[in-house]
XYZ file of C-alpha atoms in Angstrom:
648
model
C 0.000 0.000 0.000
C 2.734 2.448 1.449
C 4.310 1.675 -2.409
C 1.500 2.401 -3.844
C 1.187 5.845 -2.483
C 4.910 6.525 -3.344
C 4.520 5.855 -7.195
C 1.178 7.542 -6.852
C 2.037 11.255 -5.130
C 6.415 11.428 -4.972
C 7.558 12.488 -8.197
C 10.125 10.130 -10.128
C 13.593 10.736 -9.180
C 15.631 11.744 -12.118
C 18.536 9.161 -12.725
C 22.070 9.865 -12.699
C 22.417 9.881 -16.550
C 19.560 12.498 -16.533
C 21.032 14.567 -13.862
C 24.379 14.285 -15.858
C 23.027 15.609 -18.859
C 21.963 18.614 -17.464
C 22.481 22.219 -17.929
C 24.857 22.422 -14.954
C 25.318 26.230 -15.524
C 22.036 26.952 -14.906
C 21.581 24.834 -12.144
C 23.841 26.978 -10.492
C 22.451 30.285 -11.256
C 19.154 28.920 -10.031
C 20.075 26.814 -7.002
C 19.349 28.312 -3.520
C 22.835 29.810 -2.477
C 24.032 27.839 0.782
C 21.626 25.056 0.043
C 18.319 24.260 1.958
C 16.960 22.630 4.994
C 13.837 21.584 6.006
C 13.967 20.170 9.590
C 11.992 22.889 11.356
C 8.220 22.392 11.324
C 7.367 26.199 10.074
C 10.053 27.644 8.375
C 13.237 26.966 5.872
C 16.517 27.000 6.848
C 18.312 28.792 3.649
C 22.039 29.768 3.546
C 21.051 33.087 3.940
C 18.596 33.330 6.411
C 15.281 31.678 7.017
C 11.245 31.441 5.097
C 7.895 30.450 5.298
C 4.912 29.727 3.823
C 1.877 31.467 5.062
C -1.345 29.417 3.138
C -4.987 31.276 3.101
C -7.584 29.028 3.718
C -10.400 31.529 4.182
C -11.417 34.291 2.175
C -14.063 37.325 2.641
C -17.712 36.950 2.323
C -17.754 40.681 0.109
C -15.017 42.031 -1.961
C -14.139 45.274 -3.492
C -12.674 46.056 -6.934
C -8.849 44.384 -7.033
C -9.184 42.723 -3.829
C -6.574 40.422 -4.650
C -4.105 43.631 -4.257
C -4.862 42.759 -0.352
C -3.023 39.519 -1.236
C -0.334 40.370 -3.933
C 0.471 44.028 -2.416
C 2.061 43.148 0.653
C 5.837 44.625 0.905
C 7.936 42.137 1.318
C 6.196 39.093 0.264
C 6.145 37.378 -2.641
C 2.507 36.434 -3.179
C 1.965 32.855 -5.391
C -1.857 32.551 -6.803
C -2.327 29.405 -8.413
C -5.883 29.396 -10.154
C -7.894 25.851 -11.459
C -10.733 25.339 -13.631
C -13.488 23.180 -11.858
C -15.998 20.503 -13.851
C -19.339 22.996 -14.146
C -21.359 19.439 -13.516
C -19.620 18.614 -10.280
C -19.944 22.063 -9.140
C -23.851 22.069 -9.572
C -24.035 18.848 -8.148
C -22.059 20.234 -4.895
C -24.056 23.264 -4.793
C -27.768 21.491 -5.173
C -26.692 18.866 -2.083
C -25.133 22.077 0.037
C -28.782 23.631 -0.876
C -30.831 20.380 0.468
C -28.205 20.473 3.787
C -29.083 24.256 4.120
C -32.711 23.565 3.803
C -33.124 20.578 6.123
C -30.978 22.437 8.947
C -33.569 25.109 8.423
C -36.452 22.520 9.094
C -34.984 20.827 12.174
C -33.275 23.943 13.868
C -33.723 23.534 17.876
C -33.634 27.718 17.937
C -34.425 30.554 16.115
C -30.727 31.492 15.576
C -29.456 28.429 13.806
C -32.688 28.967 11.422
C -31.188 32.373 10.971
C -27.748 30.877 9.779
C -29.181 27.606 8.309
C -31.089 30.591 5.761
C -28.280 32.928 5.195
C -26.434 30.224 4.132
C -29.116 28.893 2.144
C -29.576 32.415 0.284
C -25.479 32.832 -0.301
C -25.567 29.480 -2.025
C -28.533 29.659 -3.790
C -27.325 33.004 -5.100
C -24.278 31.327 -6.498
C -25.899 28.553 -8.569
C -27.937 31.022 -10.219
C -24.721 32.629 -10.999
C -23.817 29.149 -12.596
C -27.023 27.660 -13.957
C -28.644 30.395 -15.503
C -25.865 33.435 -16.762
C -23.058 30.891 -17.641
C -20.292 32.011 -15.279
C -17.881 29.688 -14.778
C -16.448 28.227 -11.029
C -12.550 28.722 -10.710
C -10.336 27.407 -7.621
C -8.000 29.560 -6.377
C -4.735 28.813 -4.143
C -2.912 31.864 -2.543
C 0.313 31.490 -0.482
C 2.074 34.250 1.092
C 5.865 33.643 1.000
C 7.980 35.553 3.680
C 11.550 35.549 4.711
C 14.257 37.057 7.231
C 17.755 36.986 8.133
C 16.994 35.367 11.745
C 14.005 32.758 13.208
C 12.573 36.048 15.134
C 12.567 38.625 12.310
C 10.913 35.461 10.094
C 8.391 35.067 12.731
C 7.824 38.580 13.310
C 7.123 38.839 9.542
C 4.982 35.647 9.798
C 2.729 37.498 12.799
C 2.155 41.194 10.753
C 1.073 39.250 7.593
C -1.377 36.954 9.309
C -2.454 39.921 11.393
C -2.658 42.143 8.241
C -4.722 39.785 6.519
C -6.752 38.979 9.113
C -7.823 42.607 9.483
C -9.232 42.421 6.018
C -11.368 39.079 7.247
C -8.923 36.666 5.190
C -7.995 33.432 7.201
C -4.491 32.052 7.048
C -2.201 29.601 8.617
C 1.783 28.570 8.411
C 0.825 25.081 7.312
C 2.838 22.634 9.873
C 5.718 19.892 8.831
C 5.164 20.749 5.400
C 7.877 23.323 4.465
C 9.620 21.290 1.853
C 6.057 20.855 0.521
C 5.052 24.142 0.263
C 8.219 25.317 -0.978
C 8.103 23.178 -3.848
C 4.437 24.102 -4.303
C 5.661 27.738 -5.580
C 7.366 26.220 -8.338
C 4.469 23.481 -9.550
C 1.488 24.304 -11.287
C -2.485 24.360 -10.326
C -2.668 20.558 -11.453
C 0.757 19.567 -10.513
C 0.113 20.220 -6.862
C -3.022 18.163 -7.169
C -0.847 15.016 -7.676
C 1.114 15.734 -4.133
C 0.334 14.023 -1.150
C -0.663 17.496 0.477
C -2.363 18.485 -2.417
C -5.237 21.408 -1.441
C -8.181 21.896 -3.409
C -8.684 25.482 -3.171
C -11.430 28.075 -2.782
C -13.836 27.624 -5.489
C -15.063 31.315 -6.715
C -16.415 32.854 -9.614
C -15.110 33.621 -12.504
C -15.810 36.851 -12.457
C -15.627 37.884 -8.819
C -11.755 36.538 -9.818
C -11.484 38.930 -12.435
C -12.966 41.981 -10.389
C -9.456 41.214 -8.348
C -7.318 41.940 -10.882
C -4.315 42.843 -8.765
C -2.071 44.234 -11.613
C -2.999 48.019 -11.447
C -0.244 49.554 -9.801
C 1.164 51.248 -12.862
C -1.466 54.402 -13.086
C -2.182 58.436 -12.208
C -4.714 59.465 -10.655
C -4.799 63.413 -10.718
C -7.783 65.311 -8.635
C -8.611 67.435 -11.734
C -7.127 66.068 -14.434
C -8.439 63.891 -17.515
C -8.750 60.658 -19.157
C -5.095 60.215 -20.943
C -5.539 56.438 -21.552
C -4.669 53.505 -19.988
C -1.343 51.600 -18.972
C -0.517 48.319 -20.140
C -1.948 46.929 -16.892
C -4.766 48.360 -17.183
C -4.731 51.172 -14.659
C -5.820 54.616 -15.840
C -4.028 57.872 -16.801
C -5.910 60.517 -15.466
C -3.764 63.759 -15.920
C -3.308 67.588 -14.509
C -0.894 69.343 -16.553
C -1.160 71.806 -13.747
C -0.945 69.317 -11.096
C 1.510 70.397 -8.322
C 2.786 68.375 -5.688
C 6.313 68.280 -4.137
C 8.097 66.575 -6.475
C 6.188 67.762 -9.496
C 6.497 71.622 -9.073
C 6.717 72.789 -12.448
C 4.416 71.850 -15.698
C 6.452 72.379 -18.998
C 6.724 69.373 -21.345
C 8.746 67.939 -24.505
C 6.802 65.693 -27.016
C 8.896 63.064 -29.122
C 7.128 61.305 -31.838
C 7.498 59.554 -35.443
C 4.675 60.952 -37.958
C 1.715 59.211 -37.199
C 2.802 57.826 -33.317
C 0.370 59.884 -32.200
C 1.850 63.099 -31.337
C -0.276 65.682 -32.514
C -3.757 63.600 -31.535
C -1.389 63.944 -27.652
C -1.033 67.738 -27.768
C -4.670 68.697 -29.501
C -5.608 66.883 -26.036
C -3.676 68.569 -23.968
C -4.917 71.520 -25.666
C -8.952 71.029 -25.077
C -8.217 70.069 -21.662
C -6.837 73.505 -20.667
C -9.372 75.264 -22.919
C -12.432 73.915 -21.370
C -10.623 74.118 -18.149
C -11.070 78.234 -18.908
C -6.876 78.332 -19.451
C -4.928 80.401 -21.824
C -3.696 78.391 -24.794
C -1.246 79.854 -27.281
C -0.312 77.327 -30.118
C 2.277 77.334 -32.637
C 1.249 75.752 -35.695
C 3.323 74.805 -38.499
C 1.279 72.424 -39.942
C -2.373 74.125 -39.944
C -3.897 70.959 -38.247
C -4.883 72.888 -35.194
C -6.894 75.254 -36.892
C -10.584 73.535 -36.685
C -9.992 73.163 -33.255
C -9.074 76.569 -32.647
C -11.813 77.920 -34.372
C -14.472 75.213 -32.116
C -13.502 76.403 -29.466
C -14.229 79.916 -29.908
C -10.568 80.575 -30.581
C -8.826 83.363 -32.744
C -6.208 82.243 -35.770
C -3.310 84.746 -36.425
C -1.020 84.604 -39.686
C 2.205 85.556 -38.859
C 3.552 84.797 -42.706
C 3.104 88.330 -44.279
C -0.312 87.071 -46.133
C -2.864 89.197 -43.926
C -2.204 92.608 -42.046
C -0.973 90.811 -38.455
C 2.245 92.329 -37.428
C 4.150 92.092 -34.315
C 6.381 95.747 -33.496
C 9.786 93.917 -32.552
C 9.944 97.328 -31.069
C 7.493 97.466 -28.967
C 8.367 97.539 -25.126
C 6.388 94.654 -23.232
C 5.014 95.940 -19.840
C 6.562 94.461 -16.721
C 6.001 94.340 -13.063
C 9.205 96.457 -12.787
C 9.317 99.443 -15.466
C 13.457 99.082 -15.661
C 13.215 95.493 -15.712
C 10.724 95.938 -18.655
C 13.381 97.602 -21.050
C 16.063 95.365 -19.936
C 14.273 92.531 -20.644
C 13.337 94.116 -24.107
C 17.015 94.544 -25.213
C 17.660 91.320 -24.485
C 14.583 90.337 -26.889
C 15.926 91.924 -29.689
C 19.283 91.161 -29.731
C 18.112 87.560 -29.658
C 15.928 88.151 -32.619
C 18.893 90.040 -34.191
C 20.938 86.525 -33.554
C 18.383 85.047 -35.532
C 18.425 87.499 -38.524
C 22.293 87.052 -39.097
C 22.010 83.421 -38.687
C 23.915 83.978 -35.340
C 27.220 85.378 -36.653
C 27.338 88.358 -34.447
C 30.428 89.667 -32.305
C 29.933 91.556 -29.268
C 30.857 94.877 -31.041
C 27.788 94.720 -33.363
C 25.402 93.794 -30.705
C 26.975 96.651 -28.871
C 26.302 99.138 -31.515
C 22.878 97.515 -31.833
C 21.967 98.346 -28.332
C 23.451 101.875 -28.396
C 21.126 102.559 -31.640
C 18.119 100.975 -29.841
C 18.695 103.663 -26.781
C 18.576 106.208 -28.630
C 16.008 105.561 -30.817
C 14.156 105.243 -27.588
C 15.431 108.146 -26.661
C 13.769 110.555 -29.133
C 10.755 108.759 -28.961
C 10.505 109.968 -25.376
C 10.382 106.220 -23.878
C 13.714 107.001 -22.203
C 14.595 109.889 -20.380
C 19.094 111.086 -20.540
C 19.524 108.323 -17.617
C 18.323 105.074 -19.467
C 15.184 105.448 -17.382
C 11.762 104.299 -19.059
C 9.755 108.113 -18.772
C 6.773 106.638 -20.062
C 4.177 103.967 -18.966
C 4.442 101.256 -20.610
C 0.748 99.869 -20.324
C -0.987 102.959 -21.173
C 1.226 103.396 -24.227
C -0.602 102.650 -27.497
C 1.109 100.929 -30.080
C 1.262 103.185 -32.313
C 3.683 105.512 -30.022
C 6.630 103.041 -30.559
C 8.743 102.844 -33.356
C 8.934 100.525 -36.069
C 11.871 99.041 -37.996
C 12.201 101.802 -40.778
C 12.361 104.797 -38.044
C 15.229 102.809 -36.488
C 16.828 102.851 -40.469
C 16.012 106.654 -40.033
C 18.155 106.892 -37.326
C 20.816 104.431 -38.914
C 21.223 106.797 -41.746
C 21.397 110.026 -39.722
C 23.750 108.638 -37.589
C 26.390 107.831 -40.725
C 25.832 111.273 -42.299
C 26.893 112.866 -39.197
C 30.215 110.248 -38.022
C 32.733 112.522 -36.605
C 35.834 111.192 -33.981
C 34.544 113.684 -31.574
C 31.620 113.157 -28.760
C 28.830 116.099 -29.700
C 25.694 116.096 -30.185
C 23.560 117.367 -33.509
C 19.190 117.318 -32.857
C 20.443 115.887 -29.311
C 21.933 112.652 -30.880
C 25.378 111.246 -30.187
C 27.515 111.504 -33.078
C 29.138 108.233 -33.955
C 33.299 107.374 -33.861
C 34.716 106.720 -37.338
C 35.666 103.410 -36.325
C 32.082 102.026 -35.603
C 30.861 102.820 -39.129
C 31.925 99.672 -40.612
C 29.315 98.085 -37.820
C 26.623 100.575 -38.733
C 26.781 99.609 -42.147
C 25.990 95.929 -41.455
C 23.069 97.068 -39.161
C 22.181 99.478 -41.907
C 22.084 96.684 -44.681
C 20.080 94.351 -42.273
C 17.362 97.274 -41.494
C 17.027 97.955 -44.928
C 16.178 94.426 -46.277
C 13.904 94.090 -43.247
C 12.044 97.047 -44.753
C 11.744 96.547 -47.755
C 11.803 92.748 -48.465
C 9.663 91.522 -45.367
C 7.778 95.090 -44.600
C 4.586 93.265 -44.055
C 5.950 90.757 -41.336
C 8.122 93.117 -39.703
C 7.693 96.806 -40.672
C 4.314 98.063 -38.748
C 2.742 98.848 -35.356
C 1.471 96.182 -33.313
C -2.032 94.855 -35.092
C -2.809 91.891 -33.372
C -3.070 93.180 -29.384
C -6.709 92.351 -29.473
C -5.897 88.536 -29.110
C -4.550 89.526 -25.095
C -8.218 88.654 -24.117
C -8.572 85.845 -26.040
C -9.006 82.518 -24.425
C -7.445 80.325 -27.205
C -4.943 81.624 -29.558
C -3.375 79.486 -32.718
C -0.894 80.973 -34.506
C -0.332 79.833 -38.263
C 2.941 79.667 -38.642
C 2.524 76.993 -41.724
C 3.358 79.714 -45.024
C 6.091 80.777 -42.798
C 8.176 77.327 -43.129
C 8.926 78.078 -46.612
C 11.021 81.380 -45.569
C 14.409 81.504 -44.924
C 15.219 80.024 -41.376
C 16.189 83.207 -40.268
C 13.034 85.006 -40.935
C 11.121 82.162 -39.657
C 13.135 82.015 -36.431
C 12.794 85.669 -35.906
C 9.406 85.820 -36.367
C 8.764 82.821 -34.226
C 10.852 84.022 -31.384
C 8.728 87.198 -31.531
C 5.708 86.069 -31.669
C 6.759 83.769 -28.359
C 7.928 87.074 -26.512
C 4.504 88.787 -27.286
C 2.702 85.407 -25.831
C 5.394 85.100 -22.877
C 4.227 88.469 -21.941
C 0.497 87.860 -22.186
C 1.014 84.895 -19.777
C 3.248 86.571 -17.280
C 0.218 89.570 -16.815
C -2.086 86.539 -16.122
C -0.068 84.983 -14.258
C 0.462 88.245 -11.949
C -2.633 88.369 -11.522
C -3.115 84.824 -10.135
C -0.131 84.655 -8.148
C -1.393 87.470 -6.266
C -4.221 86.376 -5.463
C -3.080 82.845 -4.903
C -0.798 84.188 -2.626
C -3.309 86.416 -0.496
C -5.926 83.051 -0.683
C -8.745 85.274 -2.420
C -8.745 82.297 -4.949
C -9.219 78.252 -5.138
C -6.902 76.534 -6.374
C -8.777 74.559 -9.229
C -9.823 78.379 -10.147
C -6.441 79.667 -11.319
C -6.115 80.599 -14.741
C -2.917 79.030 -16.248
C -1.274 79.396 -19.111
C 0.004 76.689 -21.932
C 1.870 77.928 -24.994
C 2.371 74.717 -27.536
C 5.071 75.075 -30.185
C 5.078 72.400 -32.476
C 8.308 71.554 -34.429
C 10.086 73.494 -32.105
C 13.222 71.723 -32.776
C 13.171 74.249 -36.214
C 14.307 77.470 -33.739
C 15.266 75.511 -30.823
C 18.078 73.047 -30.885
C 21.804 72.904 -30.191
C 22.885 74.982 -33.144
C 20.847 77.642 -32.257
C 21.564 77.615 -28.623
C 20.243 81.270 -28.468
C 16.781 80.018 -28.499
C 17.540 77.497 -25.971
C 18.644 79.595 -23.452
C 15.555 81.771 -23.698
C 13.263 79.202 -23.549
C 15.006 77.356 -20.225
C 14.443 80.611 -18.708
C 11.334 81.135 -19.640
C 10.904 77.576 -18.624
C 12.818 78.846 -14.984
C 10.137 81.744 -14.844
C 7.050 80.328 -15.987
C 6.273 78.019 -12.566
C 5.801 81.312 -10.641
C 3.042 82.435 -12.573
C 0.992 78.938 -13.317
C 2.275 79.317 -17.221
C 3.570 76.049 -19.576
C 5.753 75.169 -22.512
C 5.048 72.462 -24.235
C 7.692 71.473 -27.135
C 6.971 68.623 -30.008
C 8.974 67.248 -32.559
C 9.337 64.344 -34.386
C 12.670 63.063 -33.038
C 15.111 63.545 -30.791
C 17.750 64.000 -33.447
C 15.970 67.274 -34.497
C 16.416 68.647 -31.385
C 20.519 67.781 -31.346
C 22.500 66.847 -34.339
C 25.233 64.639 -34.813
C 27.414 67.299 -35.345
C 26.941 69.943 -32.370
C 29.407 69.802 -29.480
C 29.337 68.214 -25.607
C 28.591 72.159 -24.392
C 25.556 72.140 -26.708
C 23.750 68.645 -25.737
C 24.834 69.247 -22.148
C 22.549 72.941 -22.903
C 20.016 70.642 -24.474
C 19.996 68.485 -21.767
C 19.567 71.109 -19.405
C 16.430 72.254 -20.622
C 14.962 69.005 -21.092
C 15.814 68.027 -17.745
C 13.817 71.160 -16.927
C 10.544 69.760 -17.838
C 8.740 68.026 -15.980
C 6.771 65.612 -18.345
C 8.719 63.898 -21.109
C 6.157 62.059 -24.141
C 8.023 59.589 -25.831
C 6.240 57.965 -28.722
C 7.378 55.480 -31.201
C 11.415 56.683 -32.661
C 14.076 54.749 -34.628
C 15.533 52.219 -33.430
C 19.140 54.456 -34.628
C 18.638 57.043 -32.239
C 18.457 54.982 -29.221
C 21.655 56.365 -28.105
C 20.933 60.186 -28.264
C 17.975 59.476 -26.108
C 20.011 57.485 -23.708
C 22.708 60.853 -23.821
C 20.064 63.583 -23.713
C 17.789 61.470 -21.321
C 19.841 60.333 -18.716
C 18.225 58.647 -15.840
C 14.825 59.697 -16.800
C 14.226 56.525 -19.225
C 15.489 52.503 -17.712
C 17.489 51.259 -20.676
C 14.498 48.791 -20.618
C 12.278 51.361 -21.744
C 14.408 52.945 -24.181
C 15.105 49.535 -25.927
C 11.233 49.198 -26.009
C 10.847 52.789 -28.162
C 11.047 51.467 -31.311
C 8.495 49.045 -30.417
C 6.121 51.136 -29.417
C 3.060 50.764 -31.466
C 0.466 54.569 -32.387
C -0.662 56.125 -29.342
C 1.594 54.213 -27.212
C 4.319 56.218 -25.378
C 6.961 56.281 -22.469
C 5.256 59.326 -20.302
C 7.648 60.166 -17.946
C 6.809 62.171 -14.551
C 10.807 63.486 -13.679
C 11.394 62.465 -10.126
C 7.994 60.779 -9.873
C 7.456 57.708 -11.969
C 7.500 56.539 -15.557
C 4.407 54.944 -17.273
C 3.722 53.151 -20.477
C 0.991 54.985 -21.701
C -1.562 54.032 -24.493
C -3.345 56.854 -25.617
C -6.784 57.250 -25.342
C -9.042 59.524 -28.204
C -12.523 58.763 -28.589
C -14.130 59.122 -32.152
C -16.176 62.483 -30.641
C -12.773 64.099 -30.181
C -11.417 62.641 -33.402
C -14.232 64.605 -35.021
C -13.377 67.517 -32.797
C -9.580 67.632 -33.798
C -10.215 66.823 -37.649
C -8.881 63.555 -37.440
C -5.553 62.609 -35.866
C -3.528 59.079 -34.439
């Protein structure tokens, strides 16, 4: 009999010829390091400490949605569920004899409580072979072990004692399963039907199929913002639901970069982003260099602004932006246009020109009456109308009085510096740059301000998509202005806010933010134009004060640094990315795996940069800097498809 049992439950011993023929290498890696003992009647005896098996035998009556999280989430455990289909036949059988014990307990119950029970019961199982009979769910049995470990016997059984307690406290029952270590060690290596050929073989709890499934445990990977919206899901199945303006005390600022192949996904991501601020009552500026944000613009009430020459919308690179501080104002200013001037000469300026520059600029200021003989700003800036401030040509006025009146003496003629000999050479350049300014692109740069209007509009999309087909430095210049002008419009809103944020006269989840979206930004911002970069990191710097966003999109991370640039470039590259706080990578080449590992750091695992490439539309690596990073499939329902004029 006992030899029966042997052949029947102990698994065959492998002969020596099998054992011989092994992979011995990976025996090793997968043996148990200092070997195994089980002697003790509740826990292993490993060569690095000791573990033990904690089995649940008894399970709530009433479970919420991923219950089994109770089970599988414990830290420190590893959690083993082995799940078994059941014959339906057997089960109903089972079920209809539990019924007729139910019933006849009922009838012969000595008191009114066991009747009670006896009918509880009754009703619980009845319940469940409706579930069977008549909708077609299915029975499953399910096997959970709780496997814990420690360095000594006490911190084992102290581990041991806060799990069962733990579990308990959620009404699961659960035992350490005497003299049956080796058993139940082995059992976390052996299937469902495997362990039912053991001598300590356990049936299991039988449960629905579906109150199973309610317990999926593997949700972890998700965001779950107060006010934010539906982004899509992760590849467990946990949901994205996301705050651009969400700020917590890691994520404390709320500028993003976009990476994506045509057709990932990309722009369906940022026309998202874009309706969620907009019907959140934000500011939205866009970019647009493709004209594919255009219908949404105009559905949601927006205004659309040419900035390629076509209609009469000019931007005064002249014109002072208000500021907070009036000196601050003009500084800042300067520093505009000899950034734009950067752009004109395709960055081949020395310090002497932009010296010159800046000396012309002063005094064209000067006899306009914005500047009194200090450098100080004499007039206010936001009751100034746009037509008080000079345009391009008046600045070539000036250009060309200065050179007819060079002299190597310091006087004065209509109270305007006369110019040294030996800075003619440099007011010739400016002169020649002025002058084709003028003439060749006098509707995109030579006019007063026509487009302030747009300061009180909600949603702004400028069409930048004509434009692309100009030279890159009239597209950059333009661009970069155009940016300034929306910069400032944020910053007054922002004021405003932070003010009032700051004295509490207003809620949170009423503060009006700001997003500006450039797409293609890698055109005017990238390591050979580092100019741009700079601007935009502090603008980035800036913008958290006052509740205001840059988001930048392009297709690939090679846009935004070449091959060619320099270490001091990526490392400025890397700067600003590391700057923002969300990072949106979609589906790239599998050949530029190795800028995004030197631009990106630590943000991305090298797992989930080797999985870019594989990433399928809509899919992308959204990464939360100092937070988390999720695999992300994107969610767009065919409403908003409508709404966006198609997209993914």
């Amino acid at each position: 009999m006992l030899e029966k049992l042997k052949r029947r439950f102990l698994p065959k011993m492998k002969g020596r010829a099998d054992l011989e023929n092994a992979n011995q290498e990976f025996l090793a890696e997968i043996a148990p390091l200092g070997g195994l003992s089980f002697e003790q009647e509740k826990l292993v005896k490993t060569g690095t400490g000791y573990e033990a098996c904690i089995y649940v035998h008894g399970y709530p009556k009433e479970v919420a949605a991923h219950w089994l999280t109770l089970l599988t989430g414990i830290e420190d455990t590893i959690c083993v569920l082995d799940i078994g289909s059941t014959n339906k036949a057997q089960i109903k059988k089972n079920l209809r004899n539990s019924l007729d014990e139910q019933n006849s307990r009922y009838r012969t119950a000595r008191s009114d409580g066991e009747a009670i029970d006896a009918q509880q019961k009754y009703e619980e199982i009845a319940e469940m072979y409706r579930e069977v009979n008549s909708y077609g769910n299915i029975m499953k049995t399910l096997l959970a072990r709780i496997y814990v470990s420690g360095k000594t016997m006490y911190e084992t059984d102290e581990k041991i004692r806060e799990v069962i307690s733990e579990l308990e406290g959620s009404s699961f029952k659960c035992a350490v399963n005497l003299n049956e270590t080796k058993s139940e060690w082995r059992n976390g290596f052996l299937s469902y039907s495997q362990q039912q050929n053991t001598i300590y073989r356990r049936s299991g709890q039988p449960i629905l199929s579906r109150a199973l499934a309610g317990g999926h445990p593997f949700h972890f990977s998700s965001l779950h913002d107060p006010h934010g919206m539906y982004l899509g899901l992760t590849p467990t199945g946990g949901a994205v639901i996301f705050d651009l303006f969400r700020k917590t005390k890691i994520r404390m600022s709320y500028d993003f970069v976009a990476i994506g192949k045509k057709g990932s996904g990309k722009s369906t991501t940022l026309k998202k982003l874009m309706l969620h601020r907009a019907i959140s009552g934000d500011l939205v500026r866009v970019f647009d260099v493709s004209g594919e944000f255009a219908k949404e613009t105009r559905k949601l009430g927006g205004k659309i602004i040419s900035l390629d020459g076509q209609t009469d919308s000019i931007i005064n690179i002249l014109q002072i932006l208000p500021d907070e501080n009036q000196s601050v104002a003009y500084n800042k200013h300067i520093s505009k246009v000899s950034t734009i001037w950067r752009y004109l000469k395709h960055g081949q300026v020395d310090e002497n020109e932009l010296l010159i520059l800046k000396l012309v600029l002063r005094l064209l200021y000067l006899q306009f009456g914005f500047l009194d003989k200090d450098g100080n700003l004499a007039k206010d800036l936001k009751a100034a109308r746009t037509t008080e401030f000079p345009i391009l040509s008046d600045m070539l006025d000036l250009v060309h009085f200065m050179l007819d009146h060079y002299d190597d003496y310091e006087e004065e003629i209509q109270g305007i510096s006369k110019v040294r000999r030996n800075q003619v050479p440099v007011l010739e350049t400016i002169e020649l740059k002025l002058n084709d300014l003028c003439t060749s692109y006098r509707k995109l740069f030579n006019g007063h301000t026509t487009v302030e209007d747009f300061y009180s509009e909600k949603v702004v999309c400028f069409n930048m998509k004509n434009l692309t087909a100009m030279e890159d430095t009239i597209y950059d210049a333009q661009l970069y202005n155009a940016l300034s002008v929306c910069w400032d419009n944020c910053l007054i809103v922002g004021s405003e806010m932070k003010e009032r944020y700051e004295t509490k006269t207003i809620a949170d989840q009423d503060i009006v933010h700001s997003l500006i979206l450039l797409d293609e930004a890698h055109r005017t911002i990238n390591a050979n134009k580092l100019a741009g970069v700079e601007e935009v990191v502090s603008m980035i710097r800036e913008g958290r004060k006052y509740f205001a966003a840059i988001g930048l999109a392009s297709p690939s991370i090679r846009d935004f640094v070449p091959d060619s640039v320099g270490s001091d470039a990526v490392e400025k590259i890397r700067t600003m990315f590391e700057l923002t706080t969300y990072k949106f990578v979609m589906n790239q080449d599998s050949n530029v795996l190795p800028k995004l590992r030197e631009v990106f750091q630590n943000a991305l695992s090298d797992k989930e940069i080797e999985g870019i490439p594989t990433l399928g539309q809509g899919e992308c690596i959204f990464s939360i800097a100092g937070d988390r990073n999720l695999e992300c499939s994107i969610y767009v329902s065919e409403e908003e498809l409508t709404f966006f004029d198609g997209g993914m």
